[in-house]
Structures are given as structure tokens and as C-alpha cells.
Amino acid sequence: GWDWAKGLESHGAKDVAVITNGYDFNIEELKTKSDLSQNFTMSHVGIVGAARNATKFWEALGELIKDENQSDFSNLLKIRLIGQVDNSVLHSIKENNLENHVEIIPYIPHEKVIIEQSSSQVLLLFVNNSPNAKGILTGKIFEYMASGRPILAIGPKDGDTAIILDETKAGFVIDFEDKEGMKNTIIDLFNKYKENQLVTQKNEFVEKYSRQNLAAEYVKLLNQINN
């Protein structure tokens, strides 16, 4: 696993303990409230600003809906963007003829967001395409992991998001520019969806990011400091 304190020390920080964000809801209770989407639904929750506009991702989808070898992909694809969306993203969607596949929902209450995440076939995570992208770790990833749905992240392959997803086996990271990698991964996920095999591993790594467990880590840390 990733040693957060060691990672920060490499950037000049000393005696650092890192307690990450987490999730604070009951996974099993959430499951009872949500039905898995019948479509191949890929959802993103949160603001999609200009820096998060994964242009190659939209190009990849645009090419896949036109691919004659993937005729059922176009019929079943649904993209849901829950949150504010930048005009540059709207332009990319239109440019790649995806308007009929994309639903934009500016706001829904948090409890319904949790249910939406759990009912989506795939959860999308767009990392800011910026110089410090490797160190960006959005709190959204922990809620995503708790939902048990596979995560497709667009961002640096060697960043903190990739480390977490690799450790938990909760999803995949494709580089900002790797359009072919995106297409291959999307079709792999789509084929698993058609076979009802689209699940992520439930393991102790995901569970350790619950707020309850993180609070216990915090108490342990305080005791070490006081002693």
C-alpha cells in the first residue's frame, strides 16, 4: 500500500501522519434503496470544470457509438453528469455527437446522490489536468468506492488516485491522452455489464476508508502524540 507519510516526507515534510478523507454511510443500507440501472449508465458526481474536461474521453465515446462492431453500445449508453458542468464540456459533448446519450443534472440532494452512485453501472472520476494532478485526491473517490461500483478515472497513471484504486481494486485509471486505452477499458466494462459481471472486489482496503475506521486511526494517532 501507499505510505502517505513517506510520500509527503519525500516532498520535504517531516513527522507527518496523513489521515485521508472517507465515507460516512452504511453500505448495506444504501444497497437496499438503489436498483442497478438497466442501461450502461456511467455517472460523474461533482463539478466538471474546464480543467476536468477529459476531451479524449468524449472523443473515445464518440468513436464507439459510431463503431459498427459495437452496434448495441450506442443503444445502451447513458452518461449522467450530476453537478455543474463547464461550457467547454458541453462543447465536447456536442462536438462528438453525444447529446442524446448525456443527461446533466445540476443538483440533487446528497442522499439521492449516494443512491445514484450505487445504481450506476460505472462511476466516472475526472482528475484536474494540471501540473499538480498527481497529488490530487478528491474525497469523492471514497464515496465512489463505498458504492461497490467500478470506477473509471481519467488522470495520471502514477498519481494518488491511481494508487488508491490499485490498492482497493476498485477501478481503473487511464491517462488524459490515452484515447485507445479509454476505448478498450470502456468496451471491457461494457462487455462485463452485458454478462452481469460488472462488480468490484469487496475487501478490507475499501472498508478501511469508512469514517468510523478513520476516526479510530485519528484516536490512535492522538494517543501516540500524547505518549
XYZ file of C-alpha atoms in Angstrom, residues 10-198:
189
model
C 9.814 12.978 0.001
C 8.356 16.456 -0.632
C 10.134 17.919 2.401
C 7.592 17.313 5.180
C 8.844 15.673 8.384
C 6.974 13.724 11.090
C 3.790 13.754 9.079
C 0.826 11.420 9.543
C -1.880 11.598 6.902
C -5.490 10.647 7.553
C -7.374 10.784 4.285
C -10.991 11.663 3.600
C -13.551 8.878 3.811
C -17.212 7.960 3.637
C -19.786 8.040 6.435
C -22.786 5.972 5.389
C -23.909 2.368 5.734
C -23.093 0.468 2.550
C -25.643 -2.304 3.040
C -28.457 0.103 3.915
C -27.644 2.097 0.776
C -27.884 -1.064 -1.332
C -31.478 -1.676 -0.282
C -32.543 1.731 -1.615
C -30.998 1.510 -5.072
C -31.712 -0.617 -8.128
C -28.931 -1.110 -10.647
C -29.566 0.770 -13.886
C -30.780 -1.336 -16.815
C -28.712 0.809 -19.205
C -24.938 1.015 -19.390
C -25.008 4.092 -17.162
C -21.775 5.940 -16.430
C -22.179 8.687 -13.832
C -19.988 11.532 -12.648
C -20.830 13.358 -9.429
C -19.417 16.824 -8.784
C -18.344 19.905 -10.677
C -16.813 19.313 -14.104
C -14.800 22.484 -14.642
C -12.654 23.269 -17.666
C -9.590 21.607 -16.055
C -11.606 18.388 -15.662
C -12.855 18.296 -19.230
C -11.414 14.981 -20.423
C -11.602 15.760 -24.152
C -10.125 12.405 -25.204
C -12.781 10.606 -23.161
C -15.577 12.311 -25.106
C -13.753 11.551 -28.361
C -13.453 7.888 -27.333
C -17.196 7.672 -26.636
C -17.976 9.476 -29.893
C -15.986 6.922 -31.858
C -17.504 3.956 -30.005
C -21.116 4.976 -30.686
C -20.252 5.054 -34.417
C -18.388 1.715 -34.361
C -20.359 -0.839 -36.401
C -18.774 -3.649 -34.367
C -20.351 -2.170 -31.237
C -23.891 -1.591 -32.505
C -25.577 -2.197 -29.135
C -23.214 0.166 -27.314
C -24.933 3.257 -28.731
C -28.374 1.931 -27.761
C -27.427 1.216 -24.160
C -25.003 4.054 -23.283
C -26.199 6.697 -20.804
C -23.922 9.334 -19.284
C -25.150 11.208 -16.211
C -23.311 14.338 -15.053
C -24.589 15.329 -11.615
C -23.346 18.811 -10.741
C -22.242 21.973 -12.504
C -20.737 21.466 -15.961
C -18.440 23.915 -17.742
C -19.297 25.183 -21.233
C -16.153 23.544 -22.618
C -17.577 20.155 -21.536
C -20.899 20.898 -23.230
C -18.972 21.797 -26.370
C -17.021 18.498 -26.278
C -20.255 16.540 -25.821
C -21.882 18.273 -28.784
C -18.747 18.014 -30.945
C -18.743 14.221 -30.500
C -22.494 13.804 -31.151
C -23.199 12.624 -27.624
C -26.120 14.946 -26.731
C -28.678 12.106 -26.887
C -26.579 9.996 -24.527
C -25.826 12.622 -21.864
C -28.094 13.807 -19.067
C -26.976 16.789 -16.995
C -28.499 17.171 -13.523
C -27.305 20.417 -11.888
C -28.281 19.398 -8.344
C -29.840 16.576 -6.324
C -29.770 16.086 -2.514
C -26.801 14.202 -1.090
C -28.803 11.146 -0.030
C -30.100 10.772 -3.590
C -26.564 11.245 -4.906
C -25.465 8.245 -2.825
C -28.318 6.151 -4.258
C -27.476 7.313 -7.796
C -23.858 6.253 -7.331
C -24.892 2.814 -6.161
C -27.314 2.335 -9.079
C -24.863 3.362 -11.817
C -23.062 0.669 -13.761
C -19.787 2.662 -13.778
C -18.663 5.748 -11.861
C -16.583 8.359 -13.658
C -13.862 10.349 -11.945
C -12.216 13.233 -13.793
C -8.959 14.443 -12.206
C -7.892 18.026 -12.908
C -5.487 18.087 -15.843
C -2.958 20.366 -14.154
C 0.731 20.298 -13.126
C -0.112 19.028 -9.612
C -2.552 16.363 -10.858
C -0.516 13.500 -9.355
C -1.157 14.776 -5.833
C -4.880 15.454 -6.270
C -7.096 13.076 -4.310
C -10.751 14.093 -4.342
C -12.917 12.991 -1.410
C -15.458 11.754 -3.951
C -13.334 8.661 -4.592
C -14.119 7.288 -1.109
C -17.885 7.558 -1.570
C -17.469 6.006 -5.001
C -15.566 3.050 -3.522
C -18.209 2.504 -0.848
C -20.900 2.149 -3.528
C -19.244 -1.016 -4.818
C -19.488 0.111 -8.442
C -16.375 0.068 -10.677
C -14.620 3.407 -11.079
C -13.185 4.704 -14.335
C -10.837 7.585 -13.574
C -9.196 9.834 -16.145
C -5.946 11.160 -14.718
C -2.246 10.451 -14.182
C -1.369 6.744 -14.068
C 1.151 7.346 -11.264
C -0.924 9.734 -9.151
C -2.519 9.300 -5.726
C -5.885 8.363 -7.278
C -4.235 5.514 -9.198
C -2.515 4.271 -6.037
C -5.811 4.118 -4.110
C -7.695 2.394 -6.954
C -4.903 -0.130 -7.393
C -4.748 -0.875 -3.664
C -8.514 -1.394 -3.358
C -9.045 -2.976 -6.805
C -11.986 -0.558 -7.091
C -11.383 0.639 -10.640
C -9.084 1.802 -13.398
C -7.080 4.920 -14.219
C -6.490 5.891 -17.841
C -4.133 8.721 -18.758
C -5.619 12.006 -20.047
C -4.255 11.415 -23.571
C -4.727 7.644 -23.902
C -7.827 7.524 -26.106
C -7.260 3.911 -27.197
C -6.842 2.863 -23.583
C -10.126 4.571 -22.757
C -11.933 2.814 -25.608
C -10.544 -0.598 -24.649
C -11.437 -0.146 -20.973
C -14.946 1.162 -21.730
C -15.685 -1.798 -24.031
C -14.269 -4.227 -21.472
C -16.604 -2.724 -18.840
C -19.487 -2.791 -21.333
C -18.960 -6.477 -22.109
C -18.886 -7.306 -18.391
C -22.094 -5.271 -17.964
C -23.815 -7.367 -20.647
C -22.746 -10.530 -18.823
C -23.891 -9.167 -15.424
C -20.282 -9.410 -14.238
C -19.681 -5.739 -13.509
